[in-house]
């Protein structure tokens, strides 16, 4: 029987605000703890490892500011529950989950065989398929927004392109075969190129919660805190 990988635990790590003169956003890592059950028929099973599929699902909402009413108005939902990994598996965001890279992280664990620590990912993969192993694989994302407006980015065309706008990305992250899901959200807002909101929420947000007045006040108060 072919060796098989399962994801046993998911965790968000290294969440950090990123802000400079041109943009605002966050760095974060989705860390997957994986375990490989070794093949059961020796070389007859081959050197391959059956792996789960990454599921990187995003919903992106855009808001514009209405100067007549002094209110933020939803401009639309750019993507709803779109699996960005399925749409573009070769994206730089998913580089560490690529076949040639995911096994390389096993070499950094203290209990990996010393003789294989400087080998290529393929050699590490073959040893893992034969012996089984457990290690962590980080997947890093840097969702950011330009302060002066504009369009484009990993998820596609922006629905509001001026320097006054609000963007909310809701993430649902996981893997096939793993019941655990990571829900989080990033809320960015600028007024005339000035940052007025930069929240990263580590829980699932409903549509109603996005516009709840008290939530907006709380998120705005994070700026400069």
Short mmCIF file of C-alpha atoms in Angstrom, two decimals:
data_model
loop_
_atom_site.label_atom_id
_atom_site.label_comp_id
_atom_site.label_asym_id
_atom_site.label_seq_id
_atom_site.Cartn_x
_atom_site.Cartn_y
_atom_site.Cartn_z
CA UNK A 1 0.00 0.00 0.00
CA UNK A 2 1.23 3.49 -0.90
CA UNK A 3 2.45 5.80 1.87
CA UNK A 4 -0.23 8.27 2.96
CA UNK A 5 -0.02 11.76 4.48
CA UNK A 6 -2.66 13.15 6.84
CA UNK A 7 -2.94 16.57 8.49
CA UNK A 8 -3.25 16.14 12.26
CA UNK A 9 -3.29 19.77 13.41
CA UNK A 10 -3.68 23.30 12.01
CA UNK A 11 -2.50 26.51 13.64
CA UNK A 12 -2.11 30.20 12.77
CA UNK A 13 1.29 31.65 13.67
CA UNK A 14 3.47 34.73 13.18
CA UNK A 15 0.57 37.13 12.68
CA UNK A 16 2.13 40.56 12.30
CA UNK A 17 0.97 43.96 11.09
CA UNK A 18 2.85 45.18 8.03
CA UNK A 19 2.70 48.90 7.27
CA UNK A 20 4.91 51.30 5.33
CA UNK A 21 4.47 54.46 3.28
CA UNK A 22 2.83 52.60 0.41
CA UNK A 23 0.67 49.81 1.81
CA UNK A 24 -0.84 48.14 4.84
CA UNK A 25 -1.51 44.48 5.53
CA UNK A 26 -0.48 41.47 7.58
CA UNK A 27 1.93 38.56 7.49
CA UNK A 28 0.65 35.25 8.80
CA UNK A 29 1.40 31.56 8.53
CA UNK A 30 -0.92 28.59 8.37
CA UNK A 31 1.10 25.77 9.92
CA UNK A 32 0.03 22.22 9.12
CA UNK A 33 1.31 19.36 11.26
CA UNK A 34 1.45 16.35 8.96
CA UNK A 35 2.02 12.65 9.53
CA UNK A 36 2.99 10.07 6.93
CA UNK A 37 2.09 6.44 7.41
CA UNK A 38 4.84 4.43 5.66
CA UNK A 39 4.14 2.20 2.70
CA UNK A 40 3.27 -1.38 3.59
CA UNK A 41 4.58 -3.37 0.61
CA UNK A 42 8.17 -2.12 0.41
CA UNK A 43 9.48 -0.90 -2.94
CA UNK A 44 6.48 -2.49 -4.70
CA UNK A 45 4.38 0.38 -3.35
CA UNK A 46 6.58 2.96 -5.08
CA UNK A 47 8.25 6.09 -3.72
CA UNK A 48 5.13 8.26 -3.91
CA UNK A 49 3.08 9.62 -1.01
CA UNK A 50 -0.66 10.15 -1.22
CA UNK A 51 -1.28 13.72 0.01
CA UNK A 52 -4.39 15.70 0.99
CA UNK A 53 -5.44 18.76 -1.00
CA UNK A 54 -4.93 22.21 0.45
CA UNK A 55 -8.16 24.24 0.64
CA UNK A 56 -7.54 28.00 0.74
CA UNK A 57 -11.00 29.58 0.56
CA UNK A 58 -11.52 33.35 0.56
CA UNK A 59 -14.50 35.69 0.51
CA UNK A 60 -13.57 39.31 -0.28
CA UNK A 61 -15.96 42.20 0.37
CA UNK A 62 -15.29 45.79 -0.76
CA UNK A 63 -16.79 49.01 0.64
CA UNK A 64 -16.79 52.58 -0.62
CA UNK A 65 -17.41 55.75 1.38
CA UNK A 66 -20.51 57.75 0.41
CA UNK A 67 -19.76 61.44 1.03
CA UNK A 68 -23.44 62.39 0.81
CA UNK A 69 -24.54 60.18 3.70
CA UNK A 70 -21.17 59.86 5.49
CA UNK A 71 -21.63 56.09 5.48
CA UNK A 72 -19.69 53.12 4.19
CA UNK A 73 -21.60 51.26 1.48
CA UNK A 74 -20.82 47.77 0.27
CA UNK A 75 -19.58 47.93 -3.31
CA UNK A 76 -19.79 44.20 -3.81
CA UNK A 77 -18.27 40.82 -3.10
CA UNK A 78 -15.30 40.16 -5.33
CA UNK A 79 -15.04 36.46 -4.59
CA UNK A 80 -17.30 34.34 -2.41
CA UNK A 81 -15.98 31.07 -1.04
CA UNK A 82 -13.41 30.80 -3.82
CA UNK A 83 -10.72 28.17 -3.38
CA UNK A 84 -7.62 30.07 -4.46
CA UNK A 85 -5.40 27.00 -4.28
CA UNK A 86 -7.63 25.10 -6.66
CA UNK A 87 -7.75 28.13 -8.98
CA UNK A 88 -3.99 28.75 -8.94
CA UNK A 89 -1.95 26.03 -7.20
CA UNK A 90 1.33 27.45 -8.53
CA UNK A 91 0.82 30.81 -6.76
CA UNK A 92 3.86 31.95 -4.77
CA UNK A 93 1.70 31.88 -1.62
CA UNK A 94 1.50 28.09 -1.88
CA UNK A 95 5.15 27.54 -2.74
CA UNK A 96 5.95 25.64 0.46
CA UNK A 97 3.11 23.18 -0.25
CA UNK A 98 4.46 22.32 -3.71
CA UNK A 99 5.52 18.71 -4.20
CA UNK A 100 9.19 19.58 -4.44
CA UNK A 101 9.19 21.69 -1.26
CA UNK A 102 6.86 20.19 1.34
CA UNK A 103 9.23 17.37 2.30
CA UNK A 104 12.22 19.68 2.70
CA UNK A 105 10.80 21.00 5.98
CA UNK A 106 11.13 17.54 7.53
CA UNK A 107 14.90 17.93 7.33
CA UNK A 108 14.80 20.82 9.81
CA UNK A 109 13.41 18.68 12.64
CA UNK A 110 15.98 17.48 15.21
CA UNK A 111 14.94 13.83 14.88
CA UNK A 112 15.36 13.59 11.10
CA UNK A 113 18.33 11.37 10.10
CA UNK A 114 21.50 13.47 10.14
CA UNK A 115 22.79 11.82 6.96
CA UNK A 116 19.79 13.16 5.02
CA UNK A 117 19.64 16.72 6.39
CA UNK A 118 21.49 18.18 3.41
CA UNK A 119 19.78 16.12 0.72
CA UNK A 120 17.22 17.29 -1.82
CA UNK A 121 13.51 17.16 -1.06
CA UNK A 122 13.09 14.11 -3.31
CA UNK A 123 15.52 12.03 -1.23
CA UNK A 124 13.79 13.12 1.97
CA UNK A 125 10.45 12.14 0.44
CA UNK A 126 11.68 8.65 -0.45
CA UNK A 127 12.98 8.07 3.08
CA UNK A 128 9.69 9.33 4.58
CA UNK A 129 7.65 7.05 2.28
CA UNK A 130 9.64 4.07 3.51
CA UNK A 131 9.82 4.94 7.22
CA UNK A 132 6.99 7.35 7.98
CA UNK A 133 7.48 10.70 9.71
CA UNK A 134 5.78 13.68 11.35
CA UNK A 135 6.69 17.35 10.84
CA UNK A 136 5.28 20.84 10.26
CA UNK A 137 4.80 22.73 7.00
CA UNK A 138 4.21 26.51 7.08
CA UNK A 139 2.24 28.30 4.35
CA UNK A 140 2.80 32.06 4.41
CA UNK A 141 0.45 34.73 3.13
CA UNK A 142 0.93 38.52 3.01
CA UNK A 143 -2.46 40.06 2.13
CA UNK A 144 -1.95 43.83 1.74
CA UNK A 145 -3.64 46.88 0.25
CA UNK A 146 -2.13 49.95 -1.38
CA UNK A 147 -2.75 53.21 0.49
CA UNK A 148 -3.14 55.25 -2.68
CA UNK A 149 -5.62 52.93 -4.34
CA UNK A 150 -5.22 50.77 -7.38
CA UNK A 151 -6.26 47.30 -8.44
CA UNK A 152 -4.96 43.79 -8.77
CA UNK A 153 -3.39 41.33 -6.37
CA UNK A 154 -3.51 37.63 -5.69
CA UNK A 155 -7.29 37.39 -5.53
CA UNK A 156 -8.04 39.49 -8.61
CA UNK A 157 -9.39 42.90 -9.59
CA UNK A 158 -10.28 45.38 -6.82
CA UNK A 159 -13.89 46.62 -6.76
CA UNK A 160 -12.92 50.01 -5.27
CA UNK A 161 -9.74 51.56 -6.64
CA UNK A 162 -9.50 54.96 -4.93
CA UNK A 163 -7.49 55.89 -1.79
CA UNK A 164 -10.65 55.72 0.35
CA UNK A 165 -11.92 52.15 0.69
CA UNK A 166 -12.44 49.18 2.97
CA UNK A 167 -11.57 45.59 2.15
CA UNK A 168 -12.51 42.56 4.20
CA UNK A 169 -11.07 39.13 3.47
CA UNK A 170 -12.58 36.15 5.24
CA UNK A 171 -10.45 33.02 5.17
CA UNK A 172 -11.45 29.38 5.57
CA UNK A 173 -8.31 27.26 5.55
CA UNK A 174 -7.93 23.51 5.73
CA UNK A 175 -7.15 20.25 3.97
CA UNK A 176 -9.17 17.39 2.59
CA UNK A 177 -9.50 14.63 5.16
CA UNK A 178 -8.92 17.03 8.09
CA UNK A 179 -11.98 18.05 10.10
CA UNK A 180 -10.27 21.07 11.67
CA UNK A 181 -10.77 24.36 9.84
CA UNK A 182 -9.08 27.69 10.48
CA UNK A 183 -11.34 30.73 10.18
CA UNK A 184 -9.94 34.25 10.29
CA UNK A 185 -10.53 37.66 8.73
CA UNK A 186 -8.51 40.70 7.74
CA UNK A 187 -10.12 44.16 7.72
CA UNK A 188 -8.27 47.05 6.07
CA UNK A 189 -9.57 50.59 5.63
CA UNK A 190 -8.08 53.83 4.32
CA UNK A 191 -9.39 57.40 4.13
CA UNK A 192 -7.61 59.54 1.54
CA UNK A 193 -4.58 57.27 1.76
CA UNK A 194 -4.47 57.25 5.58
CA UNK A 195 -4.88 53.96 7.45
CA UNK A 196 -8.02 53.98 9.59
CA UNK A 197 -8.41 50.22 10.19
CA UNK A 198 -6.03 47.23 10.20
CA UNK A 199 -7.62 44.38 12.13
CA UNK A 200 -6.83 40.66 11.96
CA UNK A 201 -9.58 38.59 13.60
CA UNK A 202 -8.92 34.96 14.52
CA UNK A 203 -12.45 33.66 14.24
CA UNK A 204 -15.28 33.26 11.75
CA UNK A 205 -17.20 36.45 10.96
CA UNK A 206 -20.77 36.45 9.66
CA UNK A 207 -22.10 38.97 7.14
CA UNK A 208 -23.96 40.75 9.93
CA UNK A 209 -20.83 41.08 12.08
CA UNK A 210 -18.95 42.87 9.31
CA UNK A 211 -21.10 45.98 9.65
CA UNK A 212 -22.04 45.87 13.34
CA UNK A 213 -21.31 49.43 14.61
CA UNK A 214 -19.59 48.29 17.80
CA UNK A 215 -17.31 45.96 15.86
CA UNK A 216 -16.29 48.76 13.51
CA UNK A 217 -15.49 51.03 16.47
CA UNK A 218 -13.41 48.30 18.11
CA UNK A 219 -11.46 47.60 14.94
CA UNK A 220 -10.81 51.29 14.30
CA UNK A 221 -9.50 51.73 17.84
CA UNK A 222 -6.73 49.21 17.07
CA UNK A 223 -5.00 51.80 14.88
CA UNK A 224 -2.27 53.40 16.97
CA UNK A 225 -2.96 51.10 19.93
#
